[in-house]
Amino acid sequence: WAISRNRYWGTPLNIWECEGCGHLESIGSRAELAERSGNPDDAKVELHRPYIDAVTFTCPDCGKTMKRVPEVIDCWFDSGAMPFAQHHYPFENQELFKQQFPAQFISEAVDQTRGWFHSLMAESTLLFNKAPYENVIVLGHVQDENGQKMSKSKGNAVDPFDALATYGADAIRWYFYINSAPWLPNRFHGKAVQEGQRKFLGTLWNTYAFFVLYANIDGFDASKYTLEYDKLPVMDKWLLSKLNSLITEVDTDLENYKIPETARALDDFVDQMSNWYVRRSRERFWAKGMEQDKINAYMTLYTALVTVAKLAAPMIPFMTEDIYRNLVCANDPSAPESVHLCDFPVANPAYVDKQLEEDMEEVLKIVVMGRAARNTANIKNRQPIGTMFVKAEKALSDFYQEIIEEELNVKEVKFTDDVREFTTYTFKPQLKTVGPKYGKQLGGIKEYLANVDGNEAMDKLNAGENLVFDVNGTEVSLSLDDVLVEMSQKEGYMSEADNTVTVVLDCNLSEELVEEGFAAEIISKIQTMRKDSGFEVMDHIKVGIAGNDKLAAIAAKNEKAIADKVLADSIDKDAVYANSKEWNVNGEKVTISVEKQ
Ligand SMILES: [Zn+2]
């Protein structure tokens, strides 16, 4: 490290050289300088040029004059002296220095590898034979959306203040946390920032807004209640279990500088809190009065929101502060006045129920697959389905089965070890491997595979055996690598599978199910018309069904079920009331009308 620089401004190099014999000396303090020059004023000398250069003294070897060399010290030397120089150590603050040295972590971008990271390390090793920091978070550079270096001349640079004004500080911070490990280069573009804004910040804010909306309607004050764990239903216990597992995960990840992992854990939790817990618990908040079940729902969601605010506060300081201050400080003047003054949450192991978390995870997986199967079969969610078969590692209890049935609008979920009745496999030769081996037999191989018992063949291949057969006198032997496998289903069934779970929807709709589907569609259309007509939630109406005898008959048959849902006093065949509209209901044209009573 050539630490001298030919500059005027900077820390003067503390080396004096004899103009006669070239003798060199390094001076360690002002006191030493005054002692050598014999001038007591030099103990107070300004240590910069030109003042310091006026101090000279006699050479001990030849008696000529010793003068400071003209160079200053490389400014990286000053940066590297930060740990001790900031405290004027060792002249002062010895205890303070000991408390703070070495640092737990330092962070700068990758260009500091040969700069600050190095100069700190070099000086600390020289002086203390010890690293001055325990961890280095090396940040990758921010690039443009095509992975190019940002530069003013290319015109692809983003002004950080414009970006902050456009997207907000929380959204930009969040993008950098969740996008990739901090040491990788980050491609910065608005769309990606907005995606995180929508997915995480938006979902968190909407969940919070949902809570506030109903808490205000009910005048709910969380500081007047306590969370009574033993009284909670399974959904609440599930959210609290996930929450306490999240606390441990976030704490451990942050402790280990795992930044994107932390962000993803928060993102997943907020997604499940909103799209599973709140969605499935919504009606509990709509209930009249303040029964125990409603208190449970409020206190569970309140606990989750406040805890998430504290967990996410280091990453999205502004939104979490808003949430915390409104949820906590507004009701509790004794609480810390900022989320950033709160203690970091500590997990309560008594709330963690891993079995419950696993079971619900399976429910969620089955529901996602069931929805996919419904989509492929092109059956709307409002159309009830009779049976869904599920093959999974273990069968879930009735409680979870009912959740699945409700979510997927299926009358019955049946766990089974065997879904072969509904699914089979089809095979085609993998030309890359089969071609070179059995080029001439290819036609025969295709024919054999087209006629093979799919389930039986798949069992063999899965067990590591080959399919062995004869084509025109040549023995053919195919392994799993030699075939392209596709799962297919029996007519009238639709399946979806991964490594552990298979779901099979029975898409054969009985007349009853079809009628129920029509009734559900009619209800949905009437609800839409109520809204479009500007009726209040409590307004009673009359309904007309005209121009379609089939639907009129279905409406008559299901009159009570429909009337209860849409608050109708009557459903009248062939009547056309004030607000009418022609609809296509599952292929049936019908005029539906509504009027306030
Ligand atoms: Zn000399």
Coordinates of C-alpha atoms and ligand atoms in Angstrom, one line a residue:
W1 CA 0.0 0.0 0.0
A2 CA 1.8 3.1 -1.2
I3 CA 0.1 5.4 1.3
S4 CA 1.7 8.8 0.3
R5 CA 0.1 11.1 -2.2
N6 CA 1.4 14.2 -4.0
R7 CA -1.4 16.5 -2.9
Y8 CA -1.7 19.7 -0.9
W9 CA -4.9 19.0 1.0
G10 CA -5.1 15.9 3.2
T11 CA -3.6 14.5 6.3
P12 CA 0.1 15.4 6.2
L13 CA 2.4 12.4 6.2
N14 CA 4.1 12.5 9.7
I15 CA 7.6 11.8 8.4
W16 CA 10.6 14.2 8.9
E17 CA 13.7 13.9 6.7
C18 CA 17.2 15.3 7.3
E19 CA 18.3 17.5 4.4
G20 CA 21.9 16.6 5.1
C21 CA 22.1 12.8 5.6
G22 CA 18.6 11.7 4.7
H23 CA 17.8 10.4 8.2
L24 CA 14.1 9.7 8.6
E25 CA 11.8 9.9 11.7
S26 CA 8.1 9.3 12.3
I27 CA 6.5 11.7 14.8
G28 CA 3.7 10.2 16.9
S29 CA 2.1 13.3 18.7
R30 CA 2.1 17.1 19.1
A31 CA 3.9 16.6 22.4
E32 CA 6.7 14.7 20.7
L33 CA 7.0 17.4 18.1
A34 CA 7.3 20.2 20.7
E35 CA 9.9 18.2 22.5
R36 CA 12.0 17.7 19.4
S37 CA 11.8 21.3 18.2
G38 CA 12.2 22.8 21.6
N39 CA 9.3 25.2 21.0
P40 CA 6.4 24.7 23.5
D41 CA 4.0 26.4 21.0
D42 CA 4.4 23.4 18.7
A43 CA 2.4 21.3 21.2
K44 CA -0.6 23.3 19.9
V45 CA 0.3 23.4 16.2
E46 CA -2.5 23.1 13.6
L47 CA -1.7 19.7 12.1
H48 CA -2.4 20.7 8.5
R49 CA -0.3 22.4 5.8
P50 CA 1.1 25.0 5.8
Y51 CA 1.4 25.2 9.6
I52 CA 2.8 21.8 10.2
D53 CA 5.5 22.3 7.6
A54 CA 6.9 25.2 9.5
V55 CA 8.0 22.9 12.3
T56 CA 11.6 21.7 11.9
F57 CA 14.2 20.3 14.3
T58 CA 17.8 19.2 14.3
C59 CA 19.1 15.9 13.0
P60 CA 20.5 13.7 15.8
D61 CA 23.0 12.2 13.3
C62 CA 24.5 15.1 11.4
G63 CA 23.1 18.2 13.1
K64 CA 21.5 19.6 10.0
T65 CA 17.7 20.5 9.7
M66 CA 15.0 17.9 9.5
K67 CA 11.9 18.9 7.5
R68 CA 8.5 17.2 6.9
V69 CA 8.3 15.4 3.6
P70 CA 5.9 17.2 1.3
E71 CA 3.4 14.3 0.8
V72 CA 0.0 13.8 2.4
I73 CA -1.5 10.4 3.3
D74 CA -3.9 8.5 0.9
C75 CA -7.4 9.4 2.0
W76 CA -8.3 5.7 2.3
F77 CA -5.9 5.7 5.2
D78 CA -8.2 8.1 7.0
S79 CA -11.3 6.0 6.2
G80 CA -9.5 2.9 7.4
A81 CA -8.7 4.7 10.7
M82 CA -12.4 5.2 11.4
P83 CA -12.8 2.6 14.2
F84 CA -10.3 4.3 16.5
A85 CA -9.9 7.8 15.0
Q86 CA -13.5 8.7 15.5
H87 CA -13.0 8.3 19.3
H88 CA -9.5 9.8 19.4
Y89 CA -8.3 6.5 20.6
P90 CA -5.9 5.7 22.3
F91 CA -5.6 9.3 23.7
E92 CA -9.3 9.2 24.9
N93 CA -12.4 7.0 25.2
Q94 CA -10.7 3.7 25.7
E95 CA -13.7 2.1 27.2
L96 CA -16.0 3.3 24.5
F97 CA -13.7 2.0 21.8
K98 CA -13.5 -1.4 23.5
Q99 CA -17.3 -1.7 23.6
Q100 CA -17.6 -0.9 19.9
F101 CA -14.7 -2.8 18.4
P102 CA -14.9 -4.9 16.3
A103 CA -18.1 -3.8 14.5
Q104 CA -20.8 -6.5 14.1
F105 CA -21.2 -5.6 10.4
I106 CA -20.3 -3.0 7.9
S107 CA -22.0 -2.4 4.6
E108 CA -20.9 -0.7 1.3
A109 CA -21.1 -1.6 -2.4
V110 CA -18.8 -4.1 -4.1
D111 CA -16.5 -1.3 -5.3
Q112 CA -15.2 -0.9 -1.7
T113 CA -13.5 -4.3 -1.8
R114 CA -10.2 -2.6 -2.6
G115 CA -11.3 0.6 -0.8
W116 CA -12.8 0.9 2.6
F117 CA -13.2 -2.9 3.3
H118 CA -9.4 -3.2 2.6
S119 CA -8.1 -0.1 4.4
L120 CA -10.1 -0.9 7.6
M121 CA -8.7 -4.4 7.5
A122 CA -5.1 -3.4 6.8
E123 CA -4.9 -0.8 9.6
S124 CA -6.7 -2.9 12.1
T125 CA -4.4 -5.9 11.4
L126 CA -1.3 -3.7 11.7
L127 CA -2.4 -2.1 15.0
F128 CA -4.4 -4.8 16.8
N129 CA -3.7 -7.9 14.8
K130 CA -7.5 -8.3 14.6
A131 CA -10.3 -7.9 12.0
P132 CA -12.2 -4.6 12.7
Y133 CA -15.6 -6.1 11.6
E134 CA -17.3 -9.5 12.0
N135 CA -19.4 -9.4 8.9
V136 CA -19.3 -7.5 5.6
I137 CA -22.5 -7.0 3.7
V138 CA -21.2 -6.3 0.2
L139 CA -23.9 -4.7 -1.9
G140 CA -24.2 -5.3 -5.6
H141 CA -24.6 -2.4 -7.9
V142 CA -28.0 -1.2 -9.2
Q143 CA -28.3 -1.8 -12.9
D144 CA -31.0 -0.8 -15.4
E145 CA -33.8 -3.2 -16.3
N146 CA -31.6 -4.8 -19.0
G147 CA -28.7 -5.5 -16.6
Q148 CA -26.7 -2.6 -18.0
K149 CA -24.7 -0.3 -15.8
M150 CA -26.6 3.0 -15.1
S151 CA -24.8 6.0 -16.5
K152 CA -25.8 9.6 -17.1
S153 CA -24.3 9.7 -20.6
K154 CA -26.3 6.6 -21.7
G155 CA -29.4 8.2 -20.3
N156 CA -30.4 5.0 -18.5
A157 CA -29.8 6.3 -15.0
V158 CA -32.7 6.6 -12.5
D159 CA -32.7 9.6 -10.3
P160 CA -33.3 8.1 -6.8
F161 CA -35.3 11.1 -5.7
D162 CA -37.6 10.8 -8.7
A163 CA -38.1 7.1 -7.9
L164 CA -38.8 7.9 -4.2
A165 CA -41.3 10.5 -5.2
T166 CA -43.0 8.1 -7.7
Y167 CA -43.1 4.8 -5.7
G168 CA -42.5 5.8 -2.1
A169 CA -39.5 4.9 0.1
D170 CA -41.1 1.7 1.5
A171 CA -41.8 0.2 -1.9
I172 CA -38.3 0.9 -3.1
R173 CA -36.7 -0.5 0.1
W174 CA -39.0 -3.6 -0.2
Y175 CA -38.0 -4.2 -3.8
F176 CA -34.3 -4.3 -2.9
Y177 CA -34.9 -6.7 0.1
I178 CA -37.1 -9.2 -1.7
N179 CA -35.6 -9.1 -5.2
S180 CA -32.3 -10.8 -4.6
A181 CA -29.5 -11.4 -2.2
P182 CA -27.9 -8.0 -1.4
W183 CA -24.6 -8.9 -2.9
L184 CA -26.0 -9.6 -6.4
P185 CA -26.5 -6.8 -8.9
N186 CA -30.1 -5.6 -8.9
R187 CA -32.0 -4.6 -12.0
F188 CA -34.1 -1.7 -11.1
H189 CA -37.3 -0.9 -13.0
G190 CA -40.6 0.6 -12.0
K191 CA -42.7 -2.4 -12.9
A192 CA -40.9 -4.7 -10.5
V193 CA -41.2 -2.1 -7.7
Q194 CA -44.9 -1.7 -8.4
E195 CA -45.3 -5.5 -8.3
G196 CA -43.9 -5.7 -4.8
Q197 CA -46.0 -2.6 -3.8
R198 CA -49.1 -4.3 -5.0
K199 CA -48.4 -7.8 -3.7
F200 CA -46.9 -7.1 -0.3
L201 CA -47.5 -3.5 0.8
G202 CA -51.0 -3.4 -0.9
T203 CA -52.1 -6.7 0.7
L204 CA -50.8 -5.7 4.2
W205 CA -52.5 -2.3 3.9
N206 CA -55.8 -3.7 2.7
T207 CA -55.9 -6.2 5.6
Y208 CA -55.2 -3.4 8.0
A209 CA -57.9 -1.3 6.3
F210 CA -60.3 -4.2 6.6
F211 CA -59.6 -4.4 10.4
V212 CA -60.0 -0.7 10.9
L213 CA -63.2 -0.5 8.9
Y214 CA -65.0 -3.0 11.1
A215 CA -63.3 -2.0 14.3
N216 CA -64.6 1.5 13.7
I217 CA -68.1 0.3 13.0
D218 CA -68.1 -1.8 16.2
G219 CA -66.2 0.8 18.2
F220 CA -63.8 -2.1 19.0
D221 CA -60.9 -1.1 21.3
A222 CA -58.3 -3.9 21.5
S223 CA -56.8 -2.5 24.8
K224 CA -60.1 -3.4 26.5
Y225 CA -59.7 -7.1 25.6
T226 CA -57.2 -9.9 25.9
L227 CA -56.5 -12.7 23.5
E228 CA -57.9 -15.8 25.2
Y229 CA -56.1 -18.6 23.4
D230 CA -58.1 -21.5 24.9
K231 CA -61.3 -20.0 23.5
L232 CA -60.1 -19.6 20.0
P233 CA -61.3 -21.7 17.0
V234 CA -58.9 -23.6 14.8
M235 CA -58.6 -20.8 12.2
D236 CA -57.4 -18.3 14.9
K237 CA -55.0 -20.8 16.4
W238 CA -53.7 -21.5 12.9
L239 CA -52.9 -17.8 12.2
L240 CA -51.2 -17.4 15.6
S241 CA -49.2 -20.5 15.1
K242 CA -48.0 -19.2 11.7
L243 CA -47.4 -15.8 13.3
N244 CA -45.2 -17.2 16.0
S245 CA -43.3 -19.5 13.6
L246 CA -42.8 -16.3 11.5
I247 CA -41.3 -14.4 14.4
T248 CA -38.7 -17.2 14.9
E249 CA -38.0 -17.3 11.1
V250 CA -37.6 -13.6 10.7
D251 CA -35.4 -13.2 13.8
T252 CA -33.1 -16.1 12.8
D253 CA -32.9 -14.9 9.2
L254 CA -32.0 -11.3 10.2
E255 CA -29.5 -12.6 12.8
N256 CA -27.8 -14.4 9.9
Y257 CA -28.1 -11.6 7.4
K258 CA -30.6 -13.5 5.2
I259 CA -32.4 -10.6 3.8
P260 CA -34.5 -11.9 0.8
E261 CA -35.4 -14.9 3.0
T262 CA -36.8 -12.6 5.6
A263 CA -38.8 -10.6 3.1
R264 CA -40.2 -13.7 1.5
A265 CA -41.3 -15.1 4.9
L266 CA -43.1 -11.8 5.6
D267 CA -44.6 -11.8 2.1
D268 CA -46.0 -15.4 2.5
F269 CA -47.4 -14.7 5.9
V270 CA -49.2 -11.5 4.8
D271 CA -50.6 -13.4 1.7
Q272 CA -52.0 -16.2 3.9
M273 CA -53.3 -13.8 6.5
S274 CA -55.2 -11.9 3.8
N275 CA -56.2 -14.5 1.3
W276 CA -56.9 -17.3 3.6
Y277 CA -57.5 -16.1 7.2
V278 CA -59.4 -12.9 6.5
R279 CA -61.2 -14.3 3.5
R280 CA -62.4 -17.3 5.5
S281 CA -63.1 -15.3 8.6
R282 CA -64.8 -12.3 7.1
E283 CA -68.3 -13.1 8.1
R284 CA -67.2 -13.3 11.8
F285 CA -66.5 -9.6 11.6
W286 CA -69.9 -8.9 10.0
A287 CA -71.7 -10.6 12.9
K288 CA -74.1 -8.6 15.0
G289 CA -73.2 -7.6 18.6
M290 CA -69.9 -8.5 20.2
E291 CA -70.0 -12.2 20.9
Q292 CA -66.9 -14.2 22.0
D293 CA -66.4 -15.4 18.4
K294 CA -66.2 -11.9 17.1
I295 CA -63.8 -10.8 19.9
N296 CA -61.6 -13.8 19.0
A297 CA -61.5 -12.8 15.4
Y298 CA -60.7 -9.2 16.2
M299 CA -58.0 -10.0 18.8
T300 CA -56.4 -12.6 16.5
L301 CA -56.2 -10.3 13.5
Y302 CA -55.1 -7.3 15.8
T303 CA -52.3 -9.4 17.3
A304 CA -51.2 -10.5 13.8
L305 CA -51.2 -7.0 12.4
V306 CA -49.4 -5.4 15.3
T307 CA -46.8 -8.1 15.3
V308 CA -46.2 -8.0 11.6
A309 CA -45.8 -4.2 11.9
K310 CA -43.0 -4.7 14.4
L311 CA -41.4 -7.5 12.4
A312 CA -41.4 -5.6 9.2
A313 CA -40.6 -2.2 10.7
P314 CA -36.8 -2.4 9.9
M315 CA -37.8 -3.0 6.2
I316 CA -40.8 -0.8 5.6
P317 CA -40.5 1.8 8.4
F318 CA -43.2 4.2 7.2
M319 CA -46.2 1.9 6.6
T320 CA -45.5 -0.1 9.7
E321 CA -45.3 3.1 11.8
D322 CA -48.7 4.2 10.5
I323 CA -50.3 0.8 11.2
Y324 CA -48.7 0.6 14.7
R325 CA -49.5 4.2 15.8
N326 CA -53.1 3.9 14.7
L327 CA -53.7 0.4 16.1
V328 CA -51.8 0.7 19.3
C329 CA -51.0 4.3 20.3
A330 CA -54.5 5.6 19.4
N331 CA -55.9 3.4 22.2
D332 CA -53.0 3.0 24.6
P333 CA -51.2 6.2 25.7
S334 CA -48.7 4.1 27.7
A335 CA -47.4 2.2 24.6
P336 CA -44.1 3.3 23.1
E337 CA -44.9 6.2 20.8
S338 CA -43.2 4.6 17.7
V339 CA -43.0 1.1 16.3
H340 CA -39.2 1.8 16.1
L341 CA -39.1 2.1 19.9
C342 CA -40.8 -1.2 20.5
D343 CA -39.0 -4.4 21.5
F344 CA -38.6 -6.9 18.6
P345 CA -41.3 -9.6 19.0
V346 CA -40.4 -12.8 20.8
A347 CA -42.1 -16.0 19.7
N348 CA -44.4 -17.8 22.1
P349 CA -43.8 -21.5 21.7
A350 CA -47.1 -22.3 23.3
Y351 CA -48.9 -20.9 20.3
V352 CA -46.9 -22.9 17.8
D353 CA -48.7 -26.1 16.6
K354 CA -46.7 -27.6 13.7
Q355 CA -49.3 -30.3 13.1
L356 CA -52.0 -27.7 12.6
E357 CA -49.7 -25.7 10.2
E358 CA -48.9 -28.9 8.2
D359 CA -52.6 -29.9 8.0
M360 CA -53.6 -26.4 6.8
E361 CA -50.8 -26.4 4.3
E362 CA -52.2 -29.6 2.9
V363 CA -55.7 -28.0 2.7
L364 CA -54.3 -25.0 0.8
K365 CA -52.5 -27.3 -1.6
I366 CA -55.6 -29.4 -2.3
V367 CA -57.6 -26.3 -2.8
V368 CA -55.1 -24.8 -5.3
M369 CA -55.1 -28.1 -7.2
G370 CA -58.9 -28.4 -7.0
R371 CA -59.2 -24.9 -8.5
A372 CA -56.8 -25.8 -11.3
A373 CA -58.8 -29.0 -12.1
R374 CA -62.0 -27.0 -12.1
N375 CA -60.4 -24.5 -14.5
T376 CA -59.2 -27.2 -16.8
A377 CA -62.7 -28.8 -16.8
N378 CA -64.1 -25.4 -17.4
I379 CA -66.7 -25.6 -14.6
K380 CA -67.5 -22.3 -12.9
N381 CA -67.0 -22.1 -9.1
R382 CA -70.7 -21.4 -8.6
Q383 CA -71.5 -24.8 -10.1
P384 CA -71.5 -27.4 -7.3
I385 CA -69.6 -30.6 -7.9
G386 CA -70.6 -33.9 -6.4
T387 CA -67.4 -35.5 -5.3
M388 CA -63.7 -34.8 -5.3
F389 CA -61.3 -37.7 -4.6
V390 CA -58.0 -36.9 -2.9
K391 CA -54.9 -39.1 -2.7
A392 CA -52.5 -37.6 -0.2
E393 CA -49.9 -38.7 2.3
K394 CA -52.5 -38.7 5.0
A395 CA -56.3 -38.1 5.2
L396 CA -57.4 -34.9 6.8
S397 CA -60.0 -34.7 9.5
D398 CA -63.7 -33.7 8.9
F399 CA -62.9 -30.1 10.0
Y400 CA -60.4 -29.7 7.1
Q401 CA -62.5 -31.6 4.7
E402 CA -65.3 -29.2 5.3
I403 CA -63.1 -26.2 4.5
I404 CA -62.0 -27.9 1.2
E405 CA -65.7 -28.6 0.3
E406 CA -66.7 -25.0 1.0
E407 CA -63.8 -23.5 -0.8
L408 CA -64.2 -25.7 -3.9
N409 CA -68.0 -25.9 -3.8
V410 CA -67.8 -29.7 -3.7
K411 CA -70.5 -31.8 -1.9
E412 CA -68.0 -34.3 -0.6
V413 CA -64.3 -34.7 -0.4
K414 CA -63.2 -38.3 -0.2
F415 CA -59.6 -39.3 0.7
T416 CA -58.5 -42.5 -1.0
D417 CA -55.3 -44.4 -1.4
D418 CA -56.1 -45.3 -5.0
V419 CA -57.1 -42.9 -7.7
R420 CA -56.4 -45.4 -10.5
E421 CA -60.1 -45.8 -11.2
F422 CA -60.0 -42.2 -12.6
T423 CA -56.5 -41.7 -13.9
T424 CA -54.1 -43.5 -16.1
Y425 CA -50.8 -42.7 -17.9
T426 CA -50.0 -42.6 -21.6
F427 CA -46.6 -43.1 -23.1
K428 CA -44.7 -42.0 -26.2
P429 CA -41.2 -43.0 -27.1
Q430 CA -38.5 -40.5 -26.2
L431 CA -36.9 -40.2 -29.6
K432 CA -33.6 -39.0 -28.4
T433 CA -32.8 -42.2 -26.6
V434 CA -35.1 -44.7 -28.4
G435 CA -34.2 -43.6 -31.9
P436 CA -30.6 -44.7 -31.9
K437 CA -31.3 -48.0 -30.2
Y438 CA -34.5 -49.1 -32.0
G439 CA -34.9 -46.9 -35.1
K440 CA -36.4 -49.8 -37.2
Q441 CA -38.8 -50.9 -34.4
L442 CA -40.2 -47.4 -33.8
G443 CA -43.5 -48.1 -35.4
G444 CA -44.0 -51.2 -33.3
I445 CA -42.9 -49.4 -30.2
K446 CA -45.5 -46.7 -30.7
E447 CA -48.2 -49.3 -31.3
Y448 CA -47.2 -51.2 -28.1
L449 CA -47.2 -48.0 -25.9
A450 CA -50.5 -46.9 -27.3
N451 CA -52.1 -50.1 -26.1
V452 CA -50.3 -50.7 -22.8
D453 CA -52.2 -50.6 -19.4
G454 CA -51.0 -47.2 -18.2
N455 CA -51.2 -47.7 -14.5
E456 CA -49.5 -51.1 -14.6
A457 CA -46.7 -49.9 -16.9
M458 CA -46.2 -46.8 -14.7
D459 CA -45.8 -49.0 -11.6
K460 CA -43.2 -51.1 -13.3
L461 CA -41.2 -48.1 -14.5
N462 CA -41.5 -46.4 -11.1
A463 CA -40.1 -49.6 -9.5
G464 CA -37.0 -49.3 -11.7
E465 CA -38.0 -52.1 -14.0
N466 CA -38.0 -51.9 -17.8
L467 CA -40.9 -52.5 -20.2
V468 CA -39.8 -55.5 -22.2
F469 CA -41.6 -56.6 -25.3
D470 CA -41.1 -58.0 -28.8
V471 CA -41.4 -56.1 -32.1
N472 CA -41.1 -58.3 -35.2
G473 CA -38.8 -60.7 -33.5
T474 CA -36.5 -58.0 -31.9
E475 CA -36.7 -57.7 -28.0
V476 CA -37.2 -54.1 -27.0
S477 CA -36.5 -52.9 -23.5
L478 CA -37.5 -49.4 -22.4
S479 CA -36.7 -47.6 -19.1
L480 CA -38.4 -44.5 -17.6
D481 CA -35.8 -42.4 -19.5
D482 CA -37.0 -43.9 -22.8
V483 CA -40.6 -42.7 -22.6
L484 CA -42.5 -39.4 -22.4
V485 CA -45.2 -39.8 -19.7
E486 CA -48.4 -38.0 -19.5
M487 CA -51.2 -38.4 -17.0
S488 CA -54.6 -38.6 -18.4
Q489 CA -58.1 -39.1 -17.0
K490 CA -61.1 -41.2 -17.5
E491 CA -64.0 -39.5 -19.3
G492 CA -65.9 -37.3 -16.9
Y493 CA -63.1 -36.9 -14.4
M494 CA -60.5 -34.2 -14.2
S495 CA -57.3 -34.6 -12.2
E496 CA -54.4 -32.6 -11.0
A497 CA -51.3 -34.0 -9.3
D498 CA -47.8 -33.3 -8.0
N499 CA -45.4 -35.6 -6.2
T500 CA -47.5 -36.0 -3.1
V501 CA -51.1 -35.1 -3.8
T502 CA -53.5 -36.1 -6.5
V503 CA -57.0 -34.6 -6.7
V504 CA -59.7 -36.0 -9.0
L505 CA -62.9 -34.0 -9.7
D506 CA -66.0 -36.0 -10.6
C507 CA -67.3 -33.7 -13.4
N508 CA -70.4 -35.8 -14.0
L509 CA -73.2 -33.4 -12.9
S510 CA -76.5 -34.8 -11.8
E511 CA -79.6 -33.0 -12.6
E512 CA -79.8 -31.8 -9.0
L513 CA -76.3 -30.3 -9.2
V514 CA -77.1 -28.6 -12.5
E515 CA -80.2 -27.1 -11.0
E516 CA -78.3 -25.9 -7.9
G517 CA -75.8 -24.4 -10.3
F518 CA -78.5 -22.5 -12.0
A519 CA -80.0 -21.3 -8.7
A520 CA -76.5 -20.0 -7.6
E521 CA -76.2 -18.1 -10.9
I522 CA -79.6 -16.6 -10.5
I523 CA -78.7 -15.5 -7.0
S524 CA -75.5 -13.9 -8.2
K525 CA -77.3 -12.1 -11.0
I526 CA -79.9 -10.7 -8.7
Q527 CA -77.2 -9.5 -6.2
T528 CA -75.4 -7.7 -9.1
M529 CA -78.8 -6.1 -10.0
R530 CA -79.4 -5.0 -6.4
K531 CA -76.0 -3.3 -6.4
D532 CA -76.5 -1.7 -9.8
S533 CA -80.0 -0.4 -8.8
G534 CA -78.5 1.3 -5.8
F535 CA -80.5 -0.7 -3.2
E536 CA -79.5 -0.6 0.4
V537 CA -78.2 -3.8 2.0
M538 CA -81.4 -4.2 4.1
D539 CA -83.9 -3.3 1.3
H540 CA -86.5 -6.0 0.6
I541 CA -87.3 -6.6 -3.1
K542 CA -89.5 -8.6 -5.4
V543 CA -88.0 -10.5 -8.3
G544 CA -89.4 -11.4 -11.7
I545 CA -88.2 -14.3 -13.9
A546 CA -89.5 -14.0 -17.4
G547 CA -88.9 -15.6 -20.9
N548 CA -87.5 -18.9 -19.8
D549 CA -89.8 -21.6 -18.3
K550 CA -86.9 -23.9 -17.4
L551 CA -85.2 -21.2 -15.2
A552 CA -88.6 -20.1 -13.8
A553 CA -89.3 -23.6 -12.7
I554 CA -85.8 -23.9 -11.1
A555 CA -86.4 -20.6 -9.4
A556 CA -89.7 -21.7 -8.1
K557 CA -88.3 -25.0 -6.8
N558 CA -85.5 -23.1 -5.0
E559 CA -87.6 -20.1 -4.1
K560 CA -86.8 -20.1 -0.4
A561 CA -83.0 -20.5 -0.8
I562 CA -82.9 -17.7 -3.4
A563 CA -85.3 -15.4 -1.5
D564 CA -83.3 -15.7 1.7
K565 CA -80.0 -14.8 0.0
V566 CA -81.3 -11.8 -2.0
L567 CA -83.9 -10.6 0.6
A568 CA -86.8 -11.1 -1.8
D569 CA -90.4 -11.2 -0.6
S570 CA -91.5 -13.0 -3.8
I571 CA -90.1 -14.5 -6.9
D572 CA -92.7 -14.2 -9.7
K573 CA -92.7 -16.1 -13.0
D574 CA -93.2 -14.0 -16.1
A575 CA -93.2 -10.8 -14.1
V576 CA -91.0 -7.9 -15.3
Y577 CA -90.4 -5.3 -12.6
A578 CA -88.8 -1.8 -12.7
N579 CA -85.2 -2.8 -13.1
S580 CA -84.9 -5.5 -15.7
K581 CA -82.1 -7.1 -17.7
E582 CA -81.7 -9.9 -20.1
W583 CA -79.1 -12.4 -19.0
N584 CA -77.4 -15.5 -20.4
V585 CA -77.3 -17.9 -17.5
N586 CA -75.2 -21.0 -18.4
G587 CA -76.5 -20.8 -21.9
E588 CA -80.2 -20.0 -21.0
K589 CA -81.6 -16.6 -22.0
V590 CA -83.8 -15.1 -19.3
T591 CA -85.1 -11.7 -18.2
I592 CA -84.5 -11.1 -14.5
S593 CA -86.0 -8.0 -12.9
V594 CA -86.0 -6.5 -9.4
E595 CA -87.9 -3.8 -7.6
K596 CA -87.8 -2.3 -4.1
Q597 CA -90.8 -3.3 -2.0
Ligands
ZN1 ZN 21.1 14.2 9.2

